[in-house]
mmCIF file with all atom_site columns, C-alpha atoms in Angstrom:
data_model
loop_
_atom_site.group_PDB
_atom_site.id
_atom_site.type_symbol
_atom_site.label_atom_id
_atom_site.label_alt_id
_atom_site.label_comp_id
_atom_site.label_asym_id
_atom_site.label_entity_id
_atom_site.label_seq_id
_atom_site.pdbx_PDB_ins_code
_atom_site.Cartn_x
_atom_site.Cartn_y
_atom_site.Cartn_z
_atom_site.occupancy
_atom_site.B_iso_or_equiv
_atom_site.pdbx_formal_charge
_atom_site.auth_seq_id
_atom_site.auth_comp_id
_atom_site.auth_asym_id
_atom_site.auth_atom_id
_atom_site.pdbx_PDB_model_num
ATOM 1   C CA . UNK W 1 1   ? 0.000   0.000  0.000   1.00 0.00 ? 1   UNK W CA 1
ATOM 2   C CA . UNK W 1 2   ? 1.356   3.399  -0.943  1.00 0.00 ? 2   UNK W CA 1
ATOM 3   C CA . UNK W 1 3   ? 1.445   6.273  1.397   1.00 0.00 ? 3   UNK W CA 1
ATOM 4   C CA . UNK W 1 4   ? 0.794   9.812  0.200   1.00 0.00 ? 4   UNK W CA 1
ATOM 5   C CA . UNK W 1 5   ? 3.079   12.364 1.749   1.00 0.00 ? 5   UNK W CA 1
ATOM 6   C CA . UNK W 1 6   ? 0.803   15.284 0.942   1.00 0.00 ? 6   UNK W CA 1
ATOM 7   C CA . UNK W 1 7   ? -2.743  13.982 0.714   1.00 0.00 ? 7   UNK W CA 1
ATOM 8   C CA . UNK W 1 8   ? -4.341  17.417 1.195   1.00 0.00 ? 8   UNK W CA 1
ATOM 9   C CA . UNK W 1 9   ? -2.462  18.847 -1.780  1.00 0.00 ? 9   UNK W CA 1
ATOM 10  C CA . UNK W 1 10  ? -3.523  15.899 -3.956  1.00 0.00 ? 10  UNK W CA 1
ATOM 11  C CA . UNK W 1 11  ? -7.173  16.274 -2.939  1.00 0.00 ? 11  UNK W CA 1
ATOM 12  C CA . UNK W 1 12  ? -7.094  20.013 -3.690  1.00 0.00 ? 12  UNK W CA 1
ATOM 13  C CA . UNK W 1 13  ? -5.620  19.379 -7.109  1.00 0.00 ? 13  UNK W CA 1
ATOM 14  C CA . UNK W 1 14  ? -8.155  16.685 -7.978  1.00 0.00 ? 14  UNK W CA 1
ATOM 15  C CA . UNK W 1 15  ? -11.008 18.952 -6.890  1.00 0.00 ? 15  UNK W CA 1
ATOM 16  C CA . UNK W 1 16  ? -9.712  21.791 -9.078  1.00 0.00 ? 16  UNK W CA 1
ATOM 17  C CA . UNK W 1 17  ? -9.717  19.610 -12.192 1.00 0.00 ? 17  UNK W CA 1
ATOM 18  C CA . UNK W 1 18  ? -13.498 19.223 -12.516 1.00 0.00 ? 18  UNK W CA 1
ATOM 19  C CA . UNK W 1 19  ? -14.394 22.954 -12.617 1.00 0.00 ? 19  UNK W CA 1
ATOM 20  C CA . UNK W 1 20  ? -11.513 23.698 -14.983 1.00 0.00 ? 20  UNK W CA 1
ATOM 21  C CA . UNK W 1 21  ? -12.600 20.967 -17.379 1.00 0.00 ? 21  UNK W CA 1
ATOM 22  C CA . UNK W 1 22  ? -16.219 22.088 -17.162 1.00 0.00 ? 22  UNK W CA 1
ATOM 23  C CA . UNK W 1 23  ? -15.273 25.686 -18.029 1.00 0.00 ? 23  UNK W CA 1
ATOM 24  C CA . UNK W 1 24  ? -13.093 24.583 -20.945 1.00 0.00 ? 24  UNK W CA 1
ATOM 25  C CA . UNK W 1 25  ? -15.721 22.239 -22.357 1.00 0.00 ? 25  UNK W CA 1
ATOM 26  C CA . UNK W 1 26  ? -18.477 24.831 -22.010 1.00 0.00 ? 26  UNK W CA 1
ATOM 27  C CA . UNK W 1 27  ? -16.388 27.409 -23.890 1.00 0.00 ? 27  UNK W CA 1
ATOM 28  C CA . UNK W 1 28  ? -15.481 24.917 -26.632 1.00 0.00 ? 28  UNK W CA 1
ATOM 29  C CA . UNK W 1 29  ? -19.082 23.790 -26.956 1.00 0.00 ? 29  UNK W CA 1
ATOM 30  C CA . UNK W 1 30  ? -20.205 27.398 -27.520 1.00 0.00 ? 30  UNK W CA 1
ATOM 31  C CA . UNK W 1 31  ? -17.561 27.803 -30.230 1.00 0.00 ? 31  UNK W CA 1
ATOM 32  C CA . UNK W 1 32  ? -18.722 24.581 -31.879 1.00 0.00 ? 32  UNK W CA 1
ATOM 33  C CA . UNK W 1 33  ? -22.359 25.693 -31.792 1.00 0.00 ? 33  UNK W CA 1
ATOM 34  C CA . UNK W 1 34  ? -21.515 29.067 -33.368 1.00 0.00 ? 34  UNK W CA 1
ATOM 35  C CA . UNK W 1 35  ? -19.587 27.300 -36.132 1.00 0.00 ? 35  UNK W CA 1
ATOM 36  C CA . UNK W 1 36  ? -22.487 24.917 -36.736 1.00 0.00 ? 36  UNK W CA 1
ATOM 37  C CA . UNK W 1 37  ? -24.891 27.875 -36.995 1.00 0.00 ? 37  UNK W CA 1
ATOM 38  C CA . UNK W 1 38  ? -22.717 29.462 -39.694 1.00 0.00 ? 38  UNK W CA 1
ATOM 39  C CA . UNK W 1 39  ? -22.461 26.167 -41.598 1.00 0.00 ? 39  UNK W CA 1
ATOM 40  C CA . UNK W 1 40  ? -26.220 25.577 -41.436 1.00 0.00 ? 40  UNK W CA 1
ATOM 41  C CA . UNK W 1 41  ? -26.820 29.114 -42.693 1.00 0.00 ? 41  UNK W CA 1
ATOM 42  C CA . UNK W 1 42  ? -24.464 28.407 -45.597 1.00 0.00 ? 42  UNK W CA 1
ATOM 43  C CA . UNK W 1 43  ? -26.326 25.199 -46.470 1.00 0.00 ? 43  UNK W CA 1
ATOM 44  C CA . UNK W 1 44  ? -29.794 26.765 -46.135 1.00 0.00 ? 44  UNK W CA 1
ATOM 45  C CA . UNK W 1 45  ? -31.685 27.076 -49.403 1.00 0.00 ? 45  UNK W CA 1
ATOM 46  C CA . UNK W 1 46  ? -31.933 30.580 -50.784 1.00 0.00 ? 46  UNK W CA 1
ATOM 47  C CA . UNK W 1 47  ? -35.061 32.289 -49.558 1.00 0.00 ? 47  UNK W CA 1
ATOM 48  C CA . UNK W 1 48  ? -36.005 35.767 -48.386 1.00 0.00 ? 48  UNK W CA 1
ATOM 49  C CA . UNK W 1 49  ? -33.430 35.524 -45.576 1.00 0.00 ? 49  UNK W CA 1
ATOM 50  C CA . UNK W 1 50  ? -35.883 34.611 -42.834 1.00 0.00 ? 50  UNK W CA 1
ATOM 51  C CA . UNK W 1 51  ? -34.841 30.945 -42.785 1.00 0.00 ? 51  UNK W CA 1
ATOM 52  C CA . UNK W 1 52  ? -31.174 31.828 -42.425 1.00 0.00 ? 52  UNK W CA 1
ATOM 53  C CA . UNK W 1 53  ? -31.988 34.414 -39.766 1.00 0.00 ? 53  UNK W CA 1
ATOM 54  C CA . UNK W 1 54  ? -33.947 31.801 -37.797 1.00 0.00 ? 54  UNK W CA 1
ATOM 55  C CA . UNK W 1 55  ? -30.871 29.591 -37.282 1.00 0.00 ? 55  UNK W CA 1
ATOM 56  C CA . UNK W 1 56  ? -29.562 30.199 -33.776 1.00 0.00 ? 56  UNK W CA 1
ATOM 57  C CA . UNK W 1 57  ? -27.964 28.533 -30.784 1.00 0.00 ? 57  UNK W CA 1
ATOM 58  C CA . UNK W 1 58  ? -28.598 28.815 -27.077 1.00 0.00 ? 58  UNK W CA 1
ATOM 59  C CA . UNK W 1 59  ? -26.946 27.433 -23.973 1.00 0.00 ? 59  UNK W CA 1
ATOM 60  C CA . UNK W 1 60  ? -29.153 24.811 -22.322 1.00 0.00 ? 60  UNK W CA 1
ATOM 61  C CA . UNK W 1 61  ? -26.580 23.552 -19.815 1.00 0.00 ? 61  UNK W CA 1
ATOM 62  C CA . UNK W 1 62  ? -27.651 22.632 -16.324 1.00 0.00 ? 62  UNK W CA 1
ATOM 63  C CA . UNK W 1 63  ? -25.812 21.425 -13.249 1.00 0.00 ? 63  UNK W CA 1
ATOM 64  C CA . UNK W 1 64  ? -24.925 18.034 -14.703 1.00 0.00 ? 64  UNK W CA 1
ATOM 65  C CA . UNK W 1 65  ? -24.598 18.466 -18.462 1.00 0.00 ? 65  UNK W CA 1
ATOM 66  C CA . UNK W 1 66  ? -22.976 20.893 -20.859 1.00 0.00 ? 66  UNK W CA 1
ATOM 67  C CA . UNK W 1 67  ? -25.164 21.471 -23.866 1.00 0.00 ? 67  UNK W CA 1
ATOM 68  C CA . UNK W 1 68  ? -25.962 23.917 -26.663 1.00 0.00 ? 68  UNK W CA 1
ATOM 69  C CA . UNK W 1 69  ? -29.178 23.789 -28.689 1.00 0.00 ? 69  UNK W CA 1
ATOM 70  C CA . UNK W 1 70  ? -28.890 24.721 -32.348 1.00 0.00 ? 70  UNK W CA 1
ATOM 71  C CA . UNK W 1 71  ? -32.247 25.231 -34.032 1.00 0.00 ? 71  UNK W CA 1
ATOM 72  C CA . UNK W 1 72  ? -33.692 26.469 -37.300 1.00 0.00 ? 72  UNK W CA 1
ATOM 73  C CA . UNK W 1 73  ? -37.218 27.638 -37.851 1.00 0.00 ? 73  UNK W CA 1
ATOM 74  C CA . UNK W 1 74  ? -39.733 28.367 -35.154 1.00 0.00 ? 74  UNK W CA 1
ATOM 75  C CA . UNK W 1 75  ? -41.987 31.376 -34.957 1.00 0.00 ? 75  UNK W CA 1
ATOM 76  C CA . UNK W 1 76  ? -40.076 33.246 -37.670 1.00 0.00 ? 76  UNK W CA 1
ATOM 77  C CA . UNK W 1 77  ? -40.755 30.576 -40.300 1.00 0.00 ? 77  UNK W CA 1
ATOM 78  C CA . UNK W 1 78  ? -44.257 29.479 -39.310 1.00 0.00 ? 78  UNK W CA 1
ATOM 79  C CA . UNK W 1 79  ? -46.829 30.261 -41.981 1.00 0.00 ? 79  UNK W CA 1
ATOM 80  C CA . UNK W 1 80  ? -50.509 29.415 -42.534 1.00 0.00 ? 80  UNK W CA 1
ATOM 81  C CA . UNK W 1 81  ? -51.143 26.390 -44.739 1.00 0.00 ? 81  UNK W CA 1
ATOM 82  C CA . UNK W 1 82  ? -53.437 28.412 -46.994 1.00 0.00 ? 82  UNK W CA 1
ATOM 83  C CA . UNK W 1 83  ? -54.883 31.881 -46.793 1.00 0.00 ? 83  UNK W CA 1
ATOM 84  C CA . UNK W 1 84  ? -57.859 31.912 -44.481 1.00 0.00 ? 84  UNK W CA 1
ATOM 85  C CA . UNK W 1 85  ? -56.817 28.662 -42.736 1.00 0.00 ? 85  UNK W CA 1
ATOM 86  C CA . UNK W 1 86  ? -55.936 28.439 -39.072 1.00 0.00 ? 86  UNK W CA 1
ATOM 87  C CA . UNK W 1 87  ? -53.558 25.486 -39.530 1.00 0.00 ? 87  UNK W CA 1
ATOM 88  C CA . UNK W 1 88  ? -49.880 26.421 -39.776 1.00 0.00 ? 88  UNK W CA 1
ATOM 89  C CA . UNK W 1 89  ? -46.622 24.768 -40.788 1.00 0.00 ? 89  UNK W CA 1
ATOM 90  C CA . UNK W 1 90  ? -42.964 25.553 -40.292 1.00 0.00 ? 90  UNK W CA 1
ATOM 91  C CA . UNK W 1 91  ? -41.360 25.956 -43.694 1.00 0.00 ? 91  UNK W CA 1
ATOM 92  C CA . UNK W 1 92  ? -37.916 25.224 -42.209 1.00 0.00 ? 92  UNK W CA 1
ATOM 93  C CA . UNK W 1 93  ? -39.170 21.662 -41.655 1.00 0.00 ? 93  UNK W CA 1
ATOM 94  C CA . UNK W 1 94  ? -40.724 21.628 -45.123 1.00 0.00 ? 94  UNK W CA 1
ATOM 95  C CA . UNK W 1 95  ? -37.386 22.660 -46.631 1.00 0.00 ? 95  UNK W CA 1
ATOM 96  C CA . UNK W 1 96  ? -35.415 20.085 -44.607 1.00 0.00 ? 96  UNK W CA 1
ATOM 97  C CA . UNK W 1 97  ? -37.716 17.091 -45.089 1.00 0.00 ? 97  UNK W CA 1
ATOM 98  C CA . UNK W 1 98  ? -39.851 18.057 -48.093 1.00 0.00 ? 98  UNK W CA 1
ATOM 99  C CA . UNK W 1 99  ? -43.601 18.537 -48.325 1.00 0.00 ? 99  UNK W CA 1
ATOM 100 C CA . UNK W 1 100 ? -46.416 17.551 -50.642 1.00 0.00 ? 100 UNK W CA 1
ATOM 101 C CA . UNK W 1 101 ? -45.359 18.587 -54.111 1.00 0.00 ? 101 UNK W CA 1
ATOM 102 C CA . UNK W 1 102 ? -41.953 19.946 -53.141 1.00 0.00 ? 102 UNK W CA 1
ATOM 103 C CA . UNK W 1 103 ? -38.747 17.951 -52.745 1.00 0.00 ? 103 UNK W CA 1
ATOM 104 C CA . UNK W 1 104 ? -36.541 18.072 -49.678 1.00 0.00 ? 104 UNK W CA 1
ATOM 105 C CA . UNK W 1 105 ? -33.615 20.494 -49.570 1.00 0.00 ? 105 UNK W CA 1
ATOM 106 C CA . UNK W 1 106 ? -31.771 19.311 -46.461 1.00 0.00 ? 106 UNK W CA 1
ATOM 107 C CA . UNK W 1 107 ? -29.574 21.925 -44.846 1.00 0.00 ? 107 UNK W CA 1
ATOM 108 C CA . UNK W 1 108 ? -29.463 21.216 -41.097 1.00 0.00 ? 108 UNK W CA 1
ATOM 109 C CA . UNK W 1 109 ? -28.489 17.546 -40.815 1.00 0.00 ? 109 UNK W CA 1
ATOM 110 C CA . UNK W 1 110 ? -25.911 17.560 -43.624 1.00 0.00 ? 110 UNK W CA 1
ATOM 111 C CA . UNK W 1 111 ? -24.156 20.437 -41.845 1.00 0.00 ? 111 UNK W CA 1
ATOM 112 C CA . UNK W 1 112 ? -24.219 18.481 -38.575 1.00 0.00 ? 112 UNK W CA 1
ATOM 113 C CA . UNK W 1 113 ? -22.844 15.331 -40.208 1.00 0.00 ? 113 UNK W CA 1
ATOM 114 C CA . UNK W 1 114 ? -20.070 17.382 -41.818 1.00 0.00 ? 114 UNK W CA 1
ATOM 115 C CA . UNK W 1 115 ? -18.936 18.927 -38.523 1.00 0.00 ? 115 UNK W CA 1
ATOM 116 C CA . UNK W 1 116 ? -19.618 16.342 -35.800 1.00 0.00 ? 116 UNK W CA 1
ATOM 117 C CA . UNK W 1 117 ? -16.253 14.531 -35.944 1.00 0.00 ? 117 UNK W CA 1
ATOM 118 C CA . UNK W 1 118 ? -14.383 17.821 -35.763 1.00 0.00 ? 118 UNK W CA 1
ATOM 119 C CA . UNK W 1 119 ? -16.506 18.950 -32.817 1.00 0.00 ? 119 UNK W CA 1
ATOM 120 C CA . UNK W 1 120 ? -15.905 15.707 -30.949 1.00 0.00 ? 120 UNK W CA 1
ATOM 121 C CA . UNK W 1 121 ? -12.141 15.887 -31.391 1.00 0.00 ? 121 UNK W CA 1
ATOM 122 C CA . UNK W 1 122 ? -12.102 19.546 -30.324 1.00 0.00 ? 122 UNK W CA 1
ATOM 123 C CA . UNK W 1 123 ? -14.008 18.700 -27.160 1.00 0.00 ? 123 UNK W CA 1
ATOM 124 C CA . UNK W 1 124 ? -11.589 15.860 -26.393 1.00 0.00 ? 124 UNK W CA 1
ATOM 125 C CA . UNK W 1 125 ? -8.570  18.126 -26.897 1.00 0.00 ? 125 UNK W CA 1
ATOM 126 C CA . UNK W 1 126 ? -10.102 20.900 -24.790 1.00 0.00 ? 126 UNK W CA 1
ATOM 127 C CA . UNK W 1 127 ? -10.787 18.468 -21.942 1.00 0.00 ? 127 UNK W CA 1
ATOM 128 C CA . UNK W 1 128 ? -7.277  17.003 -22.047 1.00 0.00 ? 128 UNK W CA 1
ATOM 129 C CA . UNK W 1 129 ? -5.703  20.461 -22.132 1.00 0.00 ? 129 UNK W CA 1
ATOM 130 C CA . UNK W 1 130 ? -7.794  21.612 -19.161 1.00 0.00 ? 130 UNK W CA 1
ATOM 131 C CA . UNK W 1 131 ? -6.750  18.547 -17.158 1.00 0.00 ? 131 UNK W CA 1
ATOM 132 C CA . UNK W 1 132 ? -3.080  19.186 -17.898 1.00 0.00 ? 132 UNK W CA 1
ATOM 133 C CA . UNK W 1 133 ? -3.360  22.851 -16.910 1.00 0.00 ? 133 UNK W CA 1
ATOM 134 C CA . UNK W 1 134 ? -5.325  22.211 -13.717 1.00 0.00 ? 134 UNK W CA 1
#
């Protein structure tokens, strides 16, 4: 059995690692989300600019997870099905997945598939670097 000569110092150092890693990963995740937003906007089909303007990201982290939500569409792109109708649809979804009579023009998921490996490796590097610096 090994004996630690300075157990208090070791415990302090181990406790400092978790917050440092959390800060580094949160910062890297925000950078990744901003890059994904720009890529999605680049892939978005040409329209009046509302679809591209609707692409955004927000921090949805809580006490246990680090997370960013990237979304397209919403209230900005919701339109009535026909004039005089109360039913609505989100034309961001119609563009991504297609609708009756119009083919799909995917822009969100292709951008995600293009970037996800890069994002994962960046997160891994950021975590390792934070551990080394802590």
